[in-house]
Amino acid sequence: MIELIDNLGTGFSTALSLQNLGLCFLGVLIGTVIGVLPGVGPIATIAMLLPLTFKLDPTGALIMLAGIYYGAQYGGSTSAILVNIPGEATAVVTTLDGHQMARQGRAGIALGVAALGSFFAGSVATLVIAALAVPLTKLALLFGPADYFSLMVLGLAFAIVLARGPLLPAFCMIVVGLLLSTVGTDLETGEERLTFGMPNVVDGIDFAVLAMGIFGFAEILRNLENPEVRDVSRTAIGRMLPTREDVRRCVKPVLRGTFVGGLLGILPGNGAVLGPFASYTLEKKLSKRPKEFGSGAIEGVAGPESANNAGAQTAFIPLLTLGIPPNAVMALMVGAMTIHGIIPGPQVMTKSPDLFWGMIASMWIGNALLLIINMPLIPLWVRMLRVPYHLMFPAILIFCCIGIYSVNNSPNDVILTAFFGFFGYALYKFGFEPAPLLLGFVLGKLMEEKLRQAMVLSRGSFTTFIENPVSAGLLFLTVIVVVVAVLPSIRKSRDEVL
Amino acid sequence: MEPGNGGFVRAPRTVGAGVFMVLIGLFALYHSWGLTTGTTRQIGPGMIPQSLSVLLAICGVLLIVEGFVTRGEKLEAWKIRGPLFILGAVVIFGLAIKPLGLLLAAPLAMGIGGLASSETRPREIAIFAVVMTVFCLGLFKYALSLPIPLAPWLIGY
Amino acid sequence: MKKLFLALCVALGFAAAPAGAADYPTRPITLIVPFAAGGPTDVIARIAGEYMSQSLGQQIVVENIAGAGGTTGITRGSQAKNDGYTIMMGHMGTHGAAKALYPKLKYDPNKDFAPIGLVAGTPILVVARKTIEANTLKDFVALLKSRQDKMNEAHAGVGSVSFTTCSLFNGIVGVKPTRVTYRGTGPVINDMLAGKVDYACDQIVNLVPQVKAGNIKAFAIATPKRSPALPDLPTTTEAGMPEFQVSAWNALFAPKGTSKEIVTKLNQALDKALSTEGARKRILDLGGVIPEGGDRSPEYLGKFVASEVARWNKVLKK
């Protein structure tokens, strides 16, 4: 305990130096901006800013880059709530209820709850990292390919629960999402699959391209056809602050979300993305008002947002304790460390304590700064929603276009997004929901990779999924989740028939 | 959105949805047919896309069946104006950005996009487009230093 | 009339004179790195670029174009204008093994480039999970031979350094293990730490911290001399397998047809960078090996690439 306080002391004294404080602020500010903007994401931004960080000392550089990363999570939620466009994969869930809240004139509350929930989650996660980093890493090492696969299957079960409407169409969307995730080059043989000769999808379809098309452009088309529905938020003045009731309803979801998101964030390979989905499912199933979910339930924002932010923080654990980056952004951090002459690995904790504890302390500071930056912006965002739609949508249009173009400097990406916009329009016309598709897409790549690895290791035997205890447990959980999801509708159709 | 008439097809929209899914499934199956399927011991590139396509097609058929048996929504009419101008604007931006640069492609795209809504007024959108372009210039090019062509035909980058 | 004609000729003469290679470079140079930012090749490229900028007087800007084992970026680079303002960082995979691995490769490593010079190489290690029942390379090879395809070898995907070098290793030992594909080196190390896979061959950069911490076992380093980063690790020659000599080399290339003066200027800048204390320290800290003397010349690189193409063709086409 004493050691922990001692270490945190070192950390805070490092993080609170004027330079590091300034860099932290700059990082979270840039992160928020790019998070709000469609297309431009933390990976591209961090890669671009990498050369600038050469002039800085390694601790300062990493503090800034980390700030960009979790700042982008905040920003991504903001655009999800305001305009139903998820800036990051982790913000997809927030669009479900967050945007509905905005439509009801409660955008301010949604943004506020998201910010406060995220701050709480971030603070707790920072403490967890400080105290339990090493034991938690051992947890991550328990997961082999079979276990991962089962975790992803559980994630897909969440997607079914997530769906607002009937199950069969939602399931179709998941499958389409999985299919879209196979587009690209096969990992093992290098063969191109379903790429149709398009060079920009040789490494797979970009998440931003799919999200902008199916959420962004299709949403604009939808709104243009339903002027009455979209104008609701413009007439209602809307509350800025949550009521007592609202706050009371959020407490437990925030706690649960932090726990779930924090745990999943440790898992390498983007476990963090599952956090919000798991939290949403949990809240929907535990709520006394499950019907509200999908039309503005505040728990549907509080839980996932906390999970989201907790996961973003705990994702640093494998990086800081083992030197293994759990996702592409962390891989950039590894690069930043290496360029500065720090070899990431188990010794970073002992050989560069200033760096290790300084980063942890700065994560908390970053969260505090994000709260300070974002809260006053909320009235501004809400006022922005009052802009007449016929001016708003060209603005969204151009932001999306530039954002997509900037990902790879590829005009083909922009045109592909237009195609997905049309695809999203078709899906909407036939009554499908886009959210499960996006989840299937995000999980698909990892699922297939883990399935194939598990099969190779088990020499073709499917029993490996039951033999591995973690995997068996997860699959069991999946069955429970699916049954609980399907049961009400079976009962309902039985009631209808009778 | 009223429920489907009590006619032969009880839920036209669901049937349409099913057909759509079957088509996607068959399309994907056709294009992944040539890939090696492999065995469970060594799963090839084809196995997952092929299985998913088949699964999707089956689900599509189930939807079609459901559409004949349960009551549901009618097919919604597809509008032309929205998709044409919005998606057209995006495509034009994509084609124009490299040769014409941001300073021309952005207002062009916004202008064309504006045509999608009947509420747009020409002078308003023109001014707004110019203001937005300048804002985007400041934000994307200068604040974020993204390498976006500004006006290659005029200043070379 | 005659005067006008003469004046015209002079004017045309000036216009036709090539933009003096004498004043190259007059604006920033783009260095295409065909891998994601943060990886070993990217880091080495940035270090080289930073120091080269100092002697060239112009910034070298890194552009990451990742994909298809590095071939996407190199294809783009090979098709760029050969005015010296676009160069690229190729490596063992993109210029040595690519021809054998990708039948539809859109460039020829021997013909479509103007070699500039070798930058640095990262030695390859043979590593295994820490619970493996062998402590020396000899014992490990015996274990491999007895278990054959029961052994699981992890690699980072077709076209990656870990794939190509282990293909060579497996060929020398004469074993056909079960090869498990991962998406990148991170997951490979992860599963090796967890004990789910048995062994791998990878660049020293990624492995030093884990070996030092005792989380994975290293058997040998495939270079003539031991590495200062891991001084207790025997070389493959010392450990009894001298045929396994390989290092993931990195080199700078320009598109074919780039003028000789420009190539020479770039080569000199590179040479200077590789002799600078700062750059050397950073590359050596990574465990990298810096070429010396004649090995830094463009001619040497050209011949080296040809020999690598032939070598990997033999190993991988089997």
Short mmCIF file of N, CA, C and O in Angstrom, two decimals, chain C residues 215-296:
data_model
loop_
_atom_site.label_atom_id
_atom_site.label_comp_id
_atom_site.label_asym_id
_atom_site.label_seq_id
_atom_site.Cartn_x
_atom_site.Cartn_y
_atom_site.Cartn_z
N ASN C 215 10.94 -14.56 -19.87
CA ASN C 215 9.61 -15.02 -20.25
C ASN C 215 9.61 -15.97 -21.43
O ASN C 215 8.66 -16.71 -21.64
N ILE C 216 10.63 -15.86 -22.27
CA ILE C 216 10.77 -16.83 -23.36
C ILE C 216 12.23 -17.26 -23.44
O ILE C 216 13.12 -16.55 -22.98
N LYS C 217 12.44 -18.45 -24.05
CA LYS C 217 13.81 -18.97 -24.17
C LYS C 217 14.36 -18.62 -25.54
O LYS C 217 13.67 -18.81 -26.54
N ALA C 218 15.60 -18.16 -25.59
CA ALA C 218 16.24 -17.91 -26.88
C ALA C 218 17.37 -18.91 -27.05
O ALA C 218 18.14 -19.14 -26.12
N PHE C 219 17.48 -19.49 -28.24
CA PHE C 219 18.50 -20.51 -28.45
C PHE C 219 19.73 -19.98 -29.16
O PHE C 219 20.85 -20.37 -28.84
N ALA C 220 19.53 -19.14 -30.16
CA ALA C 220 20.68 -18.65 -30.90
C ALA C 220 20.32 -17.42 -31.72
O ALA C 220 19.14 -17.15 -31.96
N ILE C 221 21.37 -16.70 -32.12
CA ILE C 221 21.18 -15.53 -32.98
C ILE C 221 21.85 -15.82 -34.31
O ILE C 221 22.98 -16.31 -34.36
N ALA C 222 21.13 -15.54 -35.39
CA ALA C 222 21.61 -15.98 -36.71
C ALA C 222 22.55 -15.00 -37.39
O ALA C 222 22.38 -14.65 -38.55
N THR C 223 23.55 -14.54 -36.66
CA THR C 223 24.54 -13.62 -37.25
C THR C 223 25.94 -14.13 -36.91
O THR C 223 26.11 -14.92 -36.00
N PRO C 224 26.97 -13.65 -37.64
CA PRO C 224 28.34 -14.10 -37.36
C PRO C 224 28.82 -13.73 -35.96
O PRO C 224 29.54 -14.49 -35.34
N LYS C 225 28.37 -12.55 -35.47
CA LYS C 225 28.87 -12.13 -34.15
C LYS C 225 27.72 -12.04 -33.16
O LYS C 225 26.58 -11.77 -33.53
N ARG C 226 28.05 -12.17 -31.89
CA ARG C 226 27.01 -12.04 -30.86
C ARG C 226 26.52 -10.59 -30.79
O ARG C 226 27.24 -9.67 -31.14
N SER C 227 25.32 -10.42 -30.30
CA SER C 227 24.77 -9.07 -30.23
C SER C 227 25.03 -8.47 -28.86
O SER C 227 24.87 -9.13 -27.84
N PRO C 228 25.44 -7.20 -28.81
CA PRO C 228 25.65 -6.55 -27.52
C PRO C 228 24.37 -6.48 -26.68
O PRO C 228 24.44 -6.40 -25.46
N ALA C 229 23.22 -6.55 -27.36
CA ALA C 229 21.97 -6.48 -26.59
C ALA C 229 21.75 -7.75 -25.79
O ALA C 229 21.15 -7.73 -24.72
N LEU C 230 22.24 -8.89 -26.32
CA LEU C 230 22.07 -10.16 -25.61
C LEU C 230 23.40 -10.90 -25.66
O LEU C 230 23.58 -11.85 -26.42
N PRO C 231 24.37 -10.46 -24.87
CA PRO C 231 25.74 -11.00 -25.01
C PRO C 231 25.87 -12.48 -24.65
O PRO C 231 26.82 -13.12 -25.08
N ASP C 232 24.92 -13.01 -23.87
CA ASP C 232 25.05 -14.42 -23.49
C ASP C 232 24.46 -15.37 -24.52
O ASP C 232 24.49 -16.58 -24.34
N LEU C 233 23.88 -14.82 -25.57
CA LEU C 233 23.22 -15.68 -26.53
C LEU C 233 24.21 -16.14 -27.60
O LEU C 233 24.79 -15.31 -28.29
N PRO C 234 24.39 -17.45 -27.76
CA PRO C 234 25.36 -17.92 -28.76
C PRO C 234 24.88 -17.67 -30.18
O PRO C 234 23.68 -17.59 -30.43
N THR C 235 25.84 -17.58 -31.11
CA THR C 235 25.46 -17.46 -32.50
C THR C 235 25.10 -18.85 -33.02
O THR C 235 25.43 -19.85 -32.40
N THR C 236 24.45 -18.89 -34.15
CA THR C 236 24.06 -20.18 -34.71
C THR C 236 25.30 -21.01 -35.05
O THR C 236 25.28 -22.23 -34.94
N THR C 237 26.36 -20.31 -35.44
CA THR C 237 27.60 -21.04 -35.74
C THR C 237 28.12 -21.71 -34.47
O THR C 237 28.43 -22.90 -34.47
N GLU C 238 28.18 -20.92 -33.36
CA GLU C 238 28.63 -21.50 -32.10
C GLU C 238 27.73 -22.62 -31.63
O GLU C 238 28.18 -23.59 -31.02
N ALA C 239 26.44 -22.48 -31.91
CA ALA C 239 25.49 -23.47 -31.40
C ALA C 239 25.37 -24.69 -32.30
O ALA C 239 24.62 -25.60 -32.01
N GLY C 240 26.09 -24.69 -33.41
CA GLY C 240 26.12 -25.89 -34.25
C GLY C 240 25.24 -25.86 -35.47
O GLY C 240 24.96 -26.90 -36.06
N MET C 241 24.76 -24.66 -35.88
CA MET C 241 23.97 -24.62 -37.11
C MET C 241 24.45 -23.45 -37.95
O MET C 241 23.72 -22.46 -38.12
N PRO C 242 25.65 -23.53 -38.49
CA PRO C 242 26.19 -22.38 -39.21
C PRO C 242 25.43 -22.02 -40.48
O PRO C 242 25.55 -20.90 -40.97
N GLU C 243 24.62 -22.97 -41.00
CA GLU C 243 23.92 -22.65 -42.24
C GLU C 243 22.79 -21.64 -42.04
O GLU C 243 22.33 -21.02 -42.98
N PHE C 244 22.33 -21.50 -40.79
CA PHE C 244 21.22 -20.57 -40.55
C PHE C 244 21.80 -19.20 -40.27
O PHE C 244 22.05 -18.83 -39.13
N GLN C 245 22.03 -18.44 -41.34
CA GLN C 245 22.54 -17.09 -41.21
C GLN C 245 21.57 -16.18 -41.93
O GLN C 245 21.45 -16.24 -43.14
N VAL C 246 20.86 -15.38 -41.18
CA VAL C 246 19.92 -14.49 -41.85
C VAL C 246 19.68 -13.27 -41.00
O VAL C 246 19.69 -13.34 -39.77
N SER C 247 19.53 -12.13 -41.63
CA SER C 247 19.13 -10.95 -40.87
C SER C 247 18.13 -10.18 -41.71
O SER C 247 18.22 -10.13 -42.92
N ALA C 248 17.17 -9.61 -41.03
CA ALA C 248 16.14 -8.86 -41.74
C ALA C 248 16.74 -7.53 -42.14
O ALA C 248 16.70 -6.57 -41.38
N TRP C 249 17.29 -7.47 -43.34
CA TRP C 249 17.96 -6.24 -43.75
C TRP C 249 16.97 -5.21 -44.24
O TRP C 249 15.91 -5.53 -44.75
N ASN C 250 17.32 -3.94 -44.06
CA ASN C 250 16.52 -2.83 -44.54
C ASN C 250 17.39 -1.97 -45.44
O ASN C 250 18.56 -1.77 -45.15
N ALA C 251 16.82 -1.44 -46.51
CA ALA C 251 17.61 -0.61 -47.42
C ALA C 251 16.76 0.45 -48.08
O ALA C 251 15.54 0.33 -48.17
N LEU C 252 17.44 1.50 -48.53
CA LEU C 252 16.73 2.57 -49.22
C LEU C 252 16.80 2.37 -50.73
O LEU C 252 17.85 2.01 -51.26
N PHE C 253 15.68 2.59 -51.39
CA PHE C 253 15.62 2.48 -52.84
C PHE C 253 14.96 3.71 -53.42
O PHE C 253 14.15 4.36 -52.77
N ALA C 254 15.31 3.99 -54.69
CA ALA C 254 14.60 5.03 -55.43
C ALA C 254 13.98 4.36 -56.64
O ALA C 254 14.42 3.28 -57.04
N PRO C 255 12.97 4.99 -57.24
CA PRO C 255 12.37 4.37 -58.42
C PRO C 255 13.41 4.27 -59.53
O PRO C 255 14.35 5.06 -59.59
N LYS C 256 13.24 3.31 -60.45
CA LYS C 256 14.26 3.11 -61.47
C LYS C 256 14.36 4.34 -62.35
O LYS C 256 13.37 5.04 -62.60
N GLY C 257 15.55 4.61 -62.82
CA GLY C 257 15.74 5.76 -63.69
C GLY C 257 16.10 7.02 -62.94
O GLY C 257 16.35 8.06 -63.55
N THR C 258 16.13 6.96 -61.61
CA THR C 258 16.56 8.15 -60.87
C THR C 258 18.02 8.43 -61.22
O THR C 258 18.83 7.53 -61.27
N SER C 259 18.33 9.71 -61.43
CA SER C 259 19.66 10.04 -61.94
C SER C 259 20.77 9.64 -60.97
O SER C 259 20.59 9.62 -59.76
N LYS C 260 21.92 9.33 -61.54
CA LYS C 260 23.04 8.84 -60.74
C LYS C 260 23.49 9.87 -59.72
O LYS C 260 23.86 9.53 -58.59
N GLU C 261 23.44 11.19 -60.12
CA GLU C 261 23.90 12.21 -59.17
C GLU C 261 23.04 12.21 -57.92
O GLU C 261 23.53 12.33 -56.82
N ILE C 262 21.71 12.10 -58.15
CA ILE C 262 20.80 12.13 -57.00
C ILE C 262 21.02 10.92 -56.11
O ILE C 262 21.07 11.03 -54.88
N VAL C 263 21.17 9.75 -56.74
CA VAL C 263 21.40 8.54 -55.95
C VAL C 263 22.67 8.67 -55.13
O VAL C 263 22.72 8.33 -53.95
N THR C 264 23.70 9.22 -55.76
CA THR C 264 24.97 9.39 -55.04
C THR C 264 24.81 10.33 -53.87
O THR C 264 25.30 10.07 -52.78
N LYS C 265 24.07 11.43 -54.08
CA LYS C 265 23.85 12.38 -52.99
C LYS C 265 23.14 11.71 -51.82
O LYS C 265 23.51 11.87 -50.66
N LEU C 266 22.10 10.94 -52.15
CA LEU C 266 21.34 10.25 -51.10
C LEU C 266 22.23 9.25 -50.39
O LEU C 266 22.19 9.12 -49.16
N ASN C 267 23.03 8.54 -51.17
CA ASN C 267 23.90 7.54 -50.57
C ASN C 267 24.90 8.18 -49.61
O ASN C 267 25.16 7.65 -48.53
N GLN C 268 25.42 9.34 -50.03
CA GLN C 268 26.36 10.03 -49.16
C GLN C 268 25.69 10.47 -47.87
O GLN C 268 26.26 10.38 -46.78
N ALA C 269 24.48 10.98 -47.98
CA ALA C 269 23.75 11.42 -46.78
C ALA C 269 23.52 10.23 -45.86
O ALA C 269 23.64 10.33 -44.64
N LEU C 270 23.17 9.08 -46.47
CA LEU C 270 22.93 7.88 -45.67
C LEU C 270 24.21 7.43 -44.98
O LEU C 270 24.22 7.11 -43.80
N ASP C 271 25.29 7.46 -45.75
CA ASP C 271 26.58 7.06 -45.22
C ASP C 271 26.95 7.92 -44.01
O ASP C 271 27.38 7.42 -42.97
N LYS C 272 26.73 9.23 -44.19
CA LYS C 272 27.04 10.15 -43.11
C LYS C 272 26.17 9.85 -41.88
O LYS C 272 26.64 9.82 -40.76
N ALA C 273 24.87 9.61 -42.15
CA ALA C 273 23.95 9.33 -41.04
C ALA C 273 24.40 8.10 -40.28
O ALA C 273 24.40 8.07 -39.04
N LEU C 274 24.80 7.07 -41.01
CA LEU C 274 25.18 5.82 -40.36
C LEU C 274 26.51 5.92 -39.63
O LEU C 274 26.90 5.01 -38.91
N SER C 275 27.23 7.03 -39.87
CA SER C 275 28.49 7.20 -39.16
C SER C 275 28.34 8.16 -37.99
O SER C 275 29.27 8.36 -37.23
N THR C 276 27.14 8.75 -37.87
CA THR C 276 26.91 9.70 -36.77
C THR C 276 26.68 8.96 -35.47
O THR C 276 25.94 7.99 -35.41
N GLU C 277 27.30 9.47 -34.42
CA GLU C 277 27.21 8.82 -33.11
C GLU C 277 25.77 8.60 -32.67
O GLU C 277 25.38 7.54 -32.22
N GLY C 278 24.95 9.67 -32.81
CA GLY C 278 23.57 9.60 -32.34
C GLY C 278 22.78 8.49 -33.02
O GLY C 278 22.12 7.68 -32.37
N ALA C 279 22.86 8.45 -34.35
CA ALA C 279 22.10 7.44 -35.08
C ALA C 279 22.60 6.05 -34.74
O ALA C 279 21.83 5.12 -34.51
N ARG C 280 23.91 5.91 -34.68
CA ARG C 280 24.49 4.59 -34.42
C ARG C 280 24.02 4.06 -33.07
O ARG C 280 23.63 2.90 -32.95
N LYS C 281 24.04 4.94 -32.08
CA LYS C 281 23.65 4.48 -30.74
C LYS C 281 22.21 3.99 -30.75
O LYS C 281 21.89 2.93 -30.22
N ARG C 282 21.34 4.76 -31.40
CA ARG C 282 19.93 4.38 -31.37
C ARG C 282 19.69 3.08 -32.11
O ARG C 282 18.93 2.22 -31.66
N ILE C 283 20.36 2.90 -33.23
CA ILE C 283 20.16 1.65 -33.97
C ILE C 283 20.74 0.48 -33.20
O ILE C 283 20.14 -0.59 -33.11
N LEU C 284 21.93 0.69 -32.60
CA LEU C 284 22.55 -0.40 -31.86
C LEU C 284 21.72 -0.77 -30.63
O LEU C 284 21.63 -1.94 -30.26
N ASP C 285 21.12 0.25 -30.00
CA ASP C 285 20.27 -0.04 -28.83
C ASP C 285 19.12 -0.96 -29.20
O ASP C 285 18.65 -1.74 -28.38
N LEU C 286 18.67 -0.84 -30.44
CA LEU C 286 17.58 -1.69 -30.88
C LEU C 286 18.06 -3.10 -31.18
O LEU C 286 17.27 -3.98 -31.47
N GLY C 287 19.37 -3.27 -31.17
CA GLY C 287 19.92 -4.57 -31.54
C GLY C 287 20.23 -4.64 -33.02
O GLY C 287 20.54 -5.70 -33.56
N GLY C 288 20.14 -3.50 -33.70
CA GLY C 288 20.38 -3.49 -35.14
C GLY C 288 21.85 -3.62 -35.48
O GLY C 288 22.72 -3.34 -34.66
N VAL C 289 22.13 -4.08 -36.70
CA VAL C 289 23.50 -4.22 -37.17
C VAL C 289 23.72 -3.23 -38.31
O VAL C 289 22.97 -3.19 -39.27
N ILE C 290 24.77 -2.39 -38.18
CA ILE C 290 24.98 -1.34 -39.17
C ILE C 290 26.02 -1.79 -40.19
O ILE C 290 27.10 -2.24 -39.81
N PRO C 291 25.71 -1.67 -41.48
CA PRO C 291 26.70 -2.06 -42.50
C PRO C 291 27.89 -1.11 -42.49
O PRO C 291 27.75 0.06 -42.15
N GLU C 292 29.07 -1.63 -42.83
CA GLU C 292 30.28 -0.80 -42.84
C GLU C 292 30.94 -0.81 -44.19
O GLU C 292 30.79 -1.75 -44.96
N GLY C 293 31.68 0.25 -44.45
CA GLY C 293 32.54 0.33 -45.64
C GLY C 293 31.82 0.08 -46.95
O GLY C 293 30.80 0.71 -47.25
N GLY C 294 32.35 -0.83 -47.72
CA GLY C 294 31.85 -1.08 -49.07
C GLY C 294 30.42 -1.60 -49.09
O GLY C 294 29.71 -1.47 -50.08
N ASP C 295 29.98 -2.15 -47.94
CA ASP C 295 28.63 -2.68 -47.91
C ASP C 295 27.58 -1.57 -47.99
O ASP C 295 26.39 -1.84 -48.11
N ARG C 296 28.04 -0.31 -47.88
CA ARG C 296 27.07 0.77 -47.90
C ARG C 296 26.81 1.30 -49.30
O ARG C 296 25.99 2.18 -49.48
#
